[in-house]
mmCIF file of C-alpha atoms in Angstrom:
data_model
loop_
_atom_site.group_PDB
_atom_site.id
_atom_site.type_symbol
_atom_site.label_atom_id
_atom_site.label_comp_id
_atom_site.label_asym_id
_atom_site.label_seq_id
_atom_site.Cartn_x
_atom_site.Cartn_y
_atom_site.Cartn_z
ATOM 1 C CA MET A 1 0.000 0.000 0.000
ATOM 2 C CA VAL A 2 1.145 3.543 -0.676
ATOM 3 C CA LYS A 3 0.259 6.406 1.647
ATOM 4 C CA PHE A 4 -0.715 9.895 0.544
ATOM 5 C CA TYR A 5 -1.094 11.924 3.729
ATOM 6 C CA ASP A 6 -3.563 9.868 5.816
ATOM 7 C CA ARG A 7 -5.006 7.813 2.977
ATOM 8 C CA GLU A 8 -3.749 4.481 1.671
ATOM 9 C CA PHE A 9 -4.017 3.158 -1.882
ATOM 10 C CA SER A 10 -3.016 -0.078 -3.571
ATOM 11 C CA SER A 11 -2.247 1.438 -7.001
ATOM 12 C CA ARG A 12 1.081 3.214 -7.416
ATOM 13 C CA LEU A 13 0.119 4.760 -10.743
ATOM 14 C CA LEU A 14 -1.491 8.188 -10.788
ATOM 15 C CA ILE A 15 -2.725 9.368 -14.147
ATOM 16 C CA GLY A 16 -3.858 12.528 -15.842
ATOM 17 C CA THR A 17 -7.177 13.085 -17.595
ATOM 18 C CA ALA A 18 -5.996 15.288 -20.483
ATOM 19 C CA LEU A 19 -5.104 14.782 -24.162
ATOM 20 C CA TYR A 20 -7.059 11.552 -24.816
ATOM 21 C CA PRO A 21 -8.641 11.068 -28.253
ATOM 22 C CA SER A 22 -12.136 10.854 -26.716
ATOM 23 C CA PRO A 23 -13.886 10.883 -23.320
ATOM 24 C CA LYS A 24 -14.646 7.150 -23.731
ATOM 25 C CA ILE A 25 -10.979 6.321 -24.322
ATOM 26 C CA MET A 26 -10.041 8.429 -21.299
ATOM 27 C CA GLN A 27 -12.390 6.415 -19.100
ATOM 28 C CA ASP A 28 -11.264 3.083 -20.538
ATOM 29 C CA ALA A 29 -7.589 4.003 -20.169
ATOM 30 C CA ILE A 30 -8.044 5.076 -16.552
ATOM 31 C CA ARG A 31 -9.803 1.785 -15.795
ATOM 32 C CA ALA A 32 -7.081 -0.216 -17.591
ATOM 33 C CA SER A 33 -4.361 1.597 -15.645
ATOM 34 C CA GLY A 34 -5.825 0.456 -12.331
ATOM 35 C CA SER A 35 -5.259 4.007 -11.050
ATOM 36 C CA GLN A 36 -7.180 5.114 -7.997
ATOM 37 C CA ILE A 37 -6.077 8.741 -8.214
ATOM 38 C CA VAL A 38 -6.495 11.016 -11.249
ATOM 39 C CA THR A 39 -5.392 14.586 -11.803
ATOM 40 C CA VAL A 40 -7.775 17.283 -12.986
ATOM 41 C CA SER A 41 -7.475 21.002 -13.605
ATOM 42 C CA LEU A 42 -9.609 24.103 -13.235
ATOM 43 C CA ARG A 43 -10.382 26.369 -16.139
ATOM 44 C CA ARG A 44 -12.619 29.312 -16.920
ATOM 45 C CA GLU A 45 -16.141 28.417 -18.010
ATOM 46 C CA SER A 46 -17.648 30.639 -20.686
ATOM 47 C CA ALA A 47 -21.201 31.923 -20.342
ATOM 48 C CA GLY A 48 -23.793 29.270 -21.136
ATOM 49 C CA GLY A 49 -21.093 26.606 -21.205
ATOM 50 C CA LYS A 50 -21.467 23.176 -19.658
ATOM 51 C CA THR A 51 -18.031 21.765 -20.440
ATOM 52 C CA GLY A 52 -17.129 21.490 -16.780
ATOM 53 C CA ASP A 53 -20.317 19.644 -15.852
ATOM 54 C CA ALA A 54 -19.893 17.168 -18.730
ATOM 55 C CA PHE A 55 -16.291 16.416 -17.790
ATOM 56 C CA TRP A 56 -17.083 16.119 -14.098
ATOM 57 C CA SER A 57 -19.800 13.540 -14.678
ATOM 58 C CA LEU A 58 -17.292 11.401 -16.645
ATOM 59 C CA ILE A 59 -14.886 11.482 -13.709
ATOM 60 C CA ARG A 60 -17.559 10.668 -11.148
ATOM 61 C CA GLU A 61 -18.492 7.529 -13.087
ATOM 62 C CA LEU A 62 -14.960 6.229 -12.482
ATOM 63 C CA ASP A 63 -15.082 6.153 -8.675
ATOM 64 C CA VAL A 64 -11.546 7.542 -8.296
ATOM 65 C CA THR A 65 -9.954 10.054 -5.955
ATOM 66 C CA VAL A 66 -9.377 13.427 -7.565
ATOM 67 C CA LEU A 67 -6.105 15.351 -7.290
ATOM 68 C CA PRO A 68 -6.674 18.887 -8.634
ATOM 69 C CA ASN A 69 -3.667 20.697 -10.074
ATOM 70 C CA THR A 70 -2.621 24.316 -10.398
ATOM 71 C CA ALA A 71 -1.242 23.791 -13.906
ATOM 72 C CA GLY A 72 -0.326 26.960 -15.739
ATOM 73 C CA CYS A 73 0.039 29.116 -12.626
ATOM 74 C CA LYS A 74 3.106 31.331 -12.808
ATOM 75 C CA THR A 75 2.837 33.215 -9.533
ATOM 76 C CA VAL A 76 2.349 32.248 -5.913
ATOM 77 C CA ARG A 77 -0.842 34.294 -5.814
ATOM 78 C CA GLU A 78 -2.361 32.490 -8.811
ATOM 79 C CA ALA A 79 -1.391 29.086 -7.465
ATOM 80 C CA VAL A 80 -2.776 29.771 -3.974
ATOM 81 C CA THR A 81 -6.068 31.118 -5.315
ATOM 82 C CA THR A 82 -6.388 28.207 -7.757
ATOM 83 C CA ALA A 83 -5.784 25.730 -4.929
ATOM 84 C CA LYS A 84 -8.497 27.388 -2.871
ATOM 85 C CA LEU A 85 -10.896 27.269 -5.830
ATOM 86 C CA ALA A 86 -10.093 23.563 -6.190
ATOM 87 C CA ARG A 87 -10.896 22.963 -2.533
ATOM 88 C CA GLU A 88 -14.209 24.771 -2.959
ATOM 89 C CA LEU A 89 -15.058 22.905 -6.165
ATOM 90 C CA PHE A 90 -13.917 19.380 -5.310
ATOM 91 C CA GLY A 91 -14.190 19.423 -1.530
ATOM 92 C CA THR A 92 -10.660 18.053 -1.107
ATOM 93 C CA PRO A 93 -7.641 19.374 0.809
ATOM 94 C CA TRP A 94 -5.387 17.771 -1.833
ATOM 95 C CA VAL A 95 -3.639 19.861 -4.443
ATOM 96 C CA LYS A 96 -0.940 19.060 -6.979
ATOM 97 C CA LEU A 97 0.950 22.320 -6.663
ATOM 98 C CA GLU A 98 2.603 23.655 -9.796
ATOM 99 C CA VAL A 99 4.252 27.047 -10.037
ATOM 100 C CA ILE A 100 5.816 27.354 -13.466
ATOM 101 C CA ALA A 101 8.959 29.377 -14.139
ATOM 102 C CA ASP A 102 9.400 28.970 -17.887
ATOM 103 C CA ASN A 103 6.939 28.384 -20.715
ATOM 104 C CA ASP A 104 9.187 26.292 -22.945
ATOM 105 C CA THR A 105 10.466 23.810 -20.366
ATOM 106 C CA LEU A 106 7.604 24.089 -17.852
ATOM 107 C CA GLN A 107 10.403 24.068 -15.298
ATOM 108 C CA PRO A 108 9.044 24.568 -11.775
ATOM 109 C CA ASP A 109 9.669 27.908 -10.077
ATOM 110 C CA VAL A 110 11.042 26.235 -6.971
ATOM 111 C CA VAL A 111 11.241 29.446 -4.945
ATOM 112 C CA GLY A 112 7.590 30.243 -5.626
ATOM 113 C CA LEU A 113 6.719 26.593 -5.039
ATOM 114 C CA VAL A 114 8.137 26.561 -1.511
ATOM 115 C CA GLU A 115 6.411 29.854 -0.729
ATOM 116 C CA ALA A 116 3.030 28.668 -2.059
ATOM 117 C CA ALA A 117 3.344 25.289 -0.298
ATOM 118 C CA THR A 118 4.061 27.048 2.999
ATOM 119 C CA ILE A 119 0.971 29.259 2.651
ATOM 120 C CA LEU A 120 -1.302 26.378 1.645
ATOM 121 C CA ILE A 121 -0.163 23.953 4.354
ATOM 122 C CA LYS A 122 -0.790 26.614 7.012
ATOM 123 C CA ASP A 123 -4.289 26.872 5.535
ATOM 124 C CA GLY A 124 -4.929 23.130 5.951
ATOM 125 C CA PHE A 125 -4.051 21.870 2.474
ATOM 126 C CA GLU A 126 -2.314 18.558 1.762
ATOM 127 C CA VAL A 127 0.167 19.583 -0.886
ATOM 128 C CA PHE A 128 1.650 17.397 -3.641
ATOM 129 C CA PRO A 129 4.387 19.697 -4.996
ATOM 130 C CA TYR A 130 5.666 19.245 -8.551
ATOM 131 C CA CYS A 131 9.384 20.015 -8.250
ATOM 132 C CA THR A 132 12.776 19.315 -9.775
ATOM 133 C CA ASP A 133 15.182 16.648 -8.498
ATOM 134 C CA ASP A 134 17.026 19.216 -6.341
ATOM 135 C CA LEU A 135 17.494 17.883 -2.809
ATOM 136 C CA GLY A 136 17.679 21.330 -1.232
ATOM 137 C CA VAL A 137 14.288 22.247 -2.623
ATOM 138 C CA ALA A 138 12.788 18.916 -1.560
ATOM 139 C CA ILE A 139 14.053 19.473 2.002
ATOM 140 C CA ARG A 140 12.480 22.948 2.053
ATOM 141 C CA LEU A 141 9.178 21.436 0.912
ATOM 142 C CA VAL A 142 9.322 18.788 3.633
ATOM 143 C CA ASP A 143 10.200 21.462 6.217
ATOM 144 C CA ALA A 144 7.137 23.381 5.056
ATOM 145 C CA GLY A 145 5.019 20.307 5.887
ATOM 146 C CA CYS A 146 4.774 18.402 2.610
ATOM 147 C CA LYS A 147 4.438 14.651 3.239
ATOM 148 C CA VAL A 148 4.498 13.971 -0.493
ATOM 149 C CA VAL A 149 7.157 15.299 -2.881
ATOM 150 C CA MET A 150 6.921 14.892 -6.650
ATOM 151 C CA PRO A 151 10.177 15.462 -8.561
ATOM 152 C CA TRP A 152 10.192 15.345 -12.341
ATOM 153 C CA ALA A 153 11.932 12.664 -14.383
ATOM 154 C CA ALA A 154 12.224 15.119 -17.290
ATOM 155 C CA PRO A 155 10.200 18.105 -18.554
ATOM 156 C CA ILE A 156 6.407 17.605 -18.783
ATOM 157 C CA GLY A 157 5.370 15.769 -21.941
ATOM 158 C CA SER A 158 8.976 15.187 -23.080
ATOM 159 C CA ALA A 159 8.887 11.358 -22.788
ATOM 160 C CA LYS A 160 12.620 11.322 -22.044
ATOM 161 C CA GLY A 161 12.418 9.222 -18.917
ATOM 162 C CA ILE A 162 14.666 9.716 -15.912
ATOM 163 C CA ILE A 163 17.417 12.172 -16.893
ATOM 164 C CA ASN A 164 19.029 12.454 -13.452
ATOM 165 C CA ARG A 165 18.988 9.021 -11.933
ATOM 166 C CA ASP A 166 21.584 9.925 -9.314
ATOM 167 C CA GLY A 167 19.561 12.961 -8.246
ATOM 168 C CA LEU A 168 16.397 10.918 -7.811
ATOM 169 C CA ARG A 169 18.295 8.206 -5.947
ATOM 170 C CA LEU A 170 19.701 10.822 -3.576
ATOM 171 C CA LEU A 171 16.211 12.144 -2.825
ATOM 172 C CA ARG A 172 15.064 8.612 -2.000
ATOM 173 C CA ASP A 173 18.032 8.026 0.285
ATOM 174 C CA ARG A 174 17.737 11.341 2.111
ATOM 175 C CA LEU A 175 13.938 11.387 2.483
ATOM 176 C CA PRO A 176 13.108 7.808 3.486
ATOM 177 C CA ASP A 177 9.862 8.711 5.269
ATOM 178 C CA ILE A 178 8.383 10.940 2.566
ATOM 179 C CA THR A 179 6.074 9.585 -0.125
ATOM 180 C CA LEU A 180 8.043 10.244 -3.317
ATOM 181 C CA VAL A 181 6.368 10.290 -6.712
ATOM 182 C CA VAL A 182 8.129 10.686 -10.041
ATOM 183 C CA ASP A 183 5.915 13.159 -11.860
ATOM 184 C CA ALA A 184 6.365 14.184 -15.474
ATOM 185 C CA GLY A 185 8.659 13.214 -18.338
ATOM 186 C CA LEU A 186 8.020 9.465 -18.390
ATOM 187 C CA GLY A 187 7.586 8.078 -21.905
ATOM 188 C CA ALA A 188 7.561 4.294 -21.551
ATOM 189 C CA PRO A 189 6.523 1.649 -19.040
ATOM 190 C CA SER A 190 10.230 0.836 -18.586
ATOM 191 C CA HIS A 191 10.752 4.405 -17.311
ATOM 192 C CA ALA A 192 8.008 3.873 -14.751
ATOM 193 C CA ALA A 193 9.582 0.554 -13.743
ATOM 194 C CA GLN A 194 12.940 2.317 -13.245
ATOM 195 C CA ALA A 195 11.341 4.858 -10.907
ATOM 196 C CA LEU A 196 9.775 2.116 -8.796
ATOM 197 C CA GLU A 197 13.040 0.122 -8.836
ATOM 198 C CA LEU A 198 14.739 3.185 -7.300
ATOM 199 C CA GLY A 199 12.310 2.902 -4.410
ATOM 200 C CA TYR A 200 9.930 5.630 -5.500
ATOM 201 C CA ASP A 201 6.477 5.104 -4.050
ATOM 202 C CA ALA A 202 4.553 5.918 -7.212
ATOM 203 C CA VAL A 203 4.610 7.623 -10.601
ATOM 204 C CA LEU A 204 2.306 10.215 -12.120
ATOM 205 C CA LEU A 205 1.953 10.571 -15.874
ATOM 206 C CA ASN A 206 -0.455 11.598 -18.580
ATOM 207 C CA THR A 207 0.925 12.210 -22.062
ATOM 208 C CA ALA A 208 2.666 8.860 -22.565
ATOM 209 C CA ILE A 209 -0.660 7.069 -22.125
ATOM 210 C CA ALA A 210 -3.020 9.612 -23.682
ATOM 211 C CA LYS A 211 -0.897 10.118 -26.800
ATOM 212 C CA ALA A 212 -0.125 6.445 -27.468
ATOM 213 C CA ASP A 213 -1.649 4.926 -30.597
ATOM 214 C CA ASP A 214 -3.722 2.772 -28.259
ATOM 215 C CA PRO A 215 -4.063 4.582 -24.915
ATOM 216 C CA VAL A 216 -6.001 1.759 -23.260
ATOM 217 C CA ALA A 217 -3.314 -0.835 -24.070
ATOM 218 C CA MET A 218 -0.598 1.608 -22.998
ATOM 219 C CA ALA A 219 -2.386 2.244 -19.698
ATOM 220 C CA ASN A 220 -2.295 -1.481 -19.069
ATOM 221 C CA ALA A 221 1.399 -1.591 -20.031
ATOM 222 C CA PHE A 222 2.177 1.170 -17.512
ATOM 223 C CA ARG A 223 0.213 -0.702 -14.846
ATOM 224 C CA LEU A 224 2.416 -3.735 -15.487
ATOM 225 C CA GLY A 225 5.596 -1.623 -15.584
ATOM 226 C CA VAL A 226 4.792 -0.107 -12.195
ATOM 227 C CA GLU A 227 3.993 -3.532 -10.773
ATOM 228 C CA ALA A 228 7.247 -4.998 -12.147
ATOM 229 C CA GLY A 229 9.326 -2.105 -10.781
ATOM 230 C CA ARG A 230 7.761 -2.264 -7.332
ATOM 231 C CA THR A 231 8.107 -6.051 -7.125
ATOM 232 C CA ALA A 232 11.763 -5.792 -8.202
ATOM 233 C CA TYR A 233 12.450 -3.139 -5.564
ATOM 234 C CA GLN A 234 10.944 -5.340 -2.865
ATOM 235 C CA ALA A 235 12.871 -8.372 -4.152
ATOM 236 C CA GLY A 236 16.159 -6.452 -3.822
ATOM 237 C CA LEU A 237 18.145 -5.583 -6.929
ATOM 238 C CA MET A 238 21.767 -6.662 -7.244
ATOM 239 C CA GLU A 239 24.497 -4.021 -7.404
ATOM 240 C CA ALA A 240 26.030 -3.174 -10.785
ATOM 241 C CA ARG A 241 29.707 -4.109 -11.222
ATOM 242 C CA ASP A 242 32.460 -3.283 -13.690
ATOM 243 C CA PHE A 243 33.623 -6.769 -14.715
ATOM 244 C CA ALA A 244 31.940 -9.955 -15.859
ATOM 245 C CA SER A 245 31.135 -12.712 -13.421
ATOM 246 C CA PRO A 246 30.157 -16.087 -14.891
ATOM 247 C CA SER A 247 26.735 -17.353 -14.036
ATOM 248 C CA THR A 248 27.446 -20.888 -15.254
ATOM 249 C CA PRO A 249 29.651 -22.844 -12.791
ATOM 250 C CA VAL A 250 33.351 -22.890 -13.757
ATOM 251 C CA VAL A 251 34.170 -26.096 -11.899
ATOM 252 C CA GLY A 252 33.840 -29.151 -14.161
ATOM 253 C CA THR A 253 34.022 -27.227 -17.435
ATOM 254 C CA PRO A 254 34.845 -29.823 -20.217
ATOM 255 C CA PHE A 255 38.424 -29.699 -21.542
ATOM 256 C CA TRP A 256 39.296 -27.520 -18.511
ATOM 257 C CA HIS A 257 42.775 -29.180 -18.419
ATOM 258 C CA VAL A 258 43.740 -27.898 -21.885
ATOM 259 C CA VAL A 259 42.849 -24.303 -21.106
ATOM 260 C CA SER A 260 45.960 -22.560 -19.854
ATOM 261 C CA MET B 1 -21.923 48.506 -14.165
ATOM 262 C CA ARG B 2 -18.591 47.460 -15.639
ATOM 263 C CA VAL B 3 -16.931 44.387 -14.185
ATOM 264 C CA THR B 4 -14.318 41.956 -15.454
ATOM 265 C CA ILE B 5 -15.473 38.366 -15.941
ATOM 266 C CA ASN B 6 -12.889 35.738 -16.813
ATOM 267 C CA GLY B 7 -10.542 38.471 -18.000
ATOM 268 C CA GLU B 8 -13.130 40.264 -20.177
ATOM 269 C CA THR B 9 -14.587 43.612 -19.228
ATOM 270 C CA ARG B 10 -18.335 43.848 -19.714
ATOM 271 C CA ASN B 11 -21.426 45.758 -18.665
ATOM 272 C CA VAL B 12 -23.854 43.913 -16.446
ATOM 273 C CA THR B 13 -27.112 44.854 -14.764
ATOM 274 C CA ALA B 14 -26.943 42.272 -11.975
ATOM 275 C CA THR B 15 -25.934 43.567 -8.564
ATOM 276 C CA ARG B 16 -25.276 40.236 -6.840
ATOM 277 C CA ILE B 17 -23.272 37.155 -7.814
ATOM 278 C CA ASP B 18 -26.236 34.769 -8.093
ATOM 279 C CA ALA B 19 -28.065 37.267 -10.303
ATOM 280 C CA LEU B 20 -24.942 37.713 -12.405
ATOM 281 C CA LEU B 21 -24.805 33.967 -13.104
ATOM 282 C CA ASN B 22 -28.439 34.069 -14.217
ATOM 283 C CA GLU B 23 -27.873 37.120 -16.377
ATOM 284 C CA LEU B 24 -24.946 35.442 -18.129
ATOM 285 C CA GLU B 25 -26.858 32.165 -18.478
ATOM 286 C CA TYR B 26 -24.500 29.985 -16.505
ATOM 287 C CA GLU B 27 -26.593 26.871 -16.127
ATOM 288 C CA GLY B 28 -24.240 24.142 -14.941
ATOM 289 C CA SER B 29 -23.867 23.293 -11.303
ATOM 290 C CA HIS B 30 -20.130 22.834 -10.852
ATOM 291 C CA PHE B 31 -18.628 26.289 -10.519
ATOM 292 C CA ALA B 32 -16.255 27.900 -8.155
ATOM 293 C CA ILE B 33 -15.984 31.659 -8.090
ATOM 294 C CA ALA B 34 -13.147 33.953 -7.200
ATOM 295 C CA LEU B 35 -13.984 37.590 -6.544
ATOM 296 C CA ASN B 36 -10.939 39.852 -6.723
ATOM 297 C CA PHE B 37 -8.606 36.859 -6.232
ATOM 298 C CA ASP B 38 -10.448 35.526 -3.167
ATOM 299 C CA VAL B 39 -12.605 32.430 -3.274
ATOM 300 C CA LEU B 40 -16.257 33.261 -2.758
ATOM 301 C CA PRO B 41 -17.993 30.193 -1.278
ATOM 302 C CA LYS B 42 -21.268 29.176 -2.889
ATOM 303 C CA SER B 43 -23.094 29.885 0.365
ATOM 304 C CA ARG B 44 -22.316 33.585 -0.086
ATOM 305 C CA TRP B 45 -23.238 34.029 -3.762
ATOM 306 C CA ALA B 46 -26.737 35.284 -2.975
ATOM 307 C CA GLU B 47 -25.625 37.860 -0.416
ATOM 308 C CA THR B 48 -22.530 39.223 -2.174
ATOM 309 C CA HIS B 49 -23.010 42.562 -3.895
ATOM 310 C CA LEU B 50 -21.029 43.517 -6.970
ATOM 311 C CA LYS B 51 -19.299 46.824 -7.362
ATOM 312 C CA ALA B 52 -17.842 48.493 -10.410
ATOM 313 C CA GLY B 53 -14.399 47.212 -11.313
ATOM 314 C CA ASP B 54 -14.810 43.832 -9.593
ATOM 315 C CA GLU B 55 -12.836 40.970 -11.116
ATOM 316 C CA ILE B 56 -14.762 37.718 -11.224
ATOM 317 C CA GLU B 57 -13.398 34.326 -12.253
ATOM 318 C CA ILE B 58 -15.921 31.567 -12.958
ATOM 319 C CA ILE B 59 -14.155 28.203 -12.852
ATOM 320 C CA THR B 60 -15.133 24.600 -13.580
ATOM 321 C CA PRO B 61 -13.395 21.191 -13.576
ATOM 322 C CA ARG B 62 -11.395 20.346 -16.680
ATOM 323 C CA GLN B 63 -8.960 17.751 -17.993
ATOM 324 C CA GLY B 64 -5.523 17.993 -16.410
ATOM 325 C CA GLY B 65 -2.199 16.226 -16.010
#
């Protein structure tokens, strides 16, 4: 089981609800992923519009826990207000906190992130901060009261997988009691498996499933990748080494006496 | 009275938030509203008076990653 604040879940795969070819495929992919937590956003509704209501009824049919995000917020003020709107709208203290520094890389503004997390936690929120793999920032977030920290693997939607394996490993080693989620940049189920093999508690992704040729099949593949990675972590992975070591026994090798 | 709704300035006749939603034909049920960057809980929509220059954001759930 994986713990997010005071709630426990069996699935270690959190998935997004955006970019799917159709609402039906979104629902089928979420079901195939086995996810129990999905991310949603908040956007302006135009007069007479019912887009929000239509989307919300699709999500409610899935019986999943909702994690609202502050995607697109560039200032602390925007992010804090968006989080409060999310709490009003969804009735949850949870928020995936994003404060974005740069449009092209969607790199987190880590200074603004720590500030916004501090404000929100004092106000009773349970914050899931989207951050980089910087240990100093992660420690500041934990000091602010975050019990979940979500470093990126690579920029959002880039599908590059884990670009700083050592950085992520360091976070895991230094923050053993924090629920760590690799969020963003995963492109393949093998990337998700790698995150779980490193001891990460879960992964969060969207684009790699939604933009696959067959999102439902890919959701299932990610479910299996997460399961494989977690099982491998629990089984205990061997250390890498620089030289070969034969797996077949050497003793009793035929013609051994002629080999000098 | 001129107010800003979702970033657009417009003239409205409504003087309270609930009346404003009616005037603009917002019919769905899942909204959250921010008035001048503060969340305005649904329980206060009927009693909250608008004033000229107010900035109102009308927000609903949407797809997200």
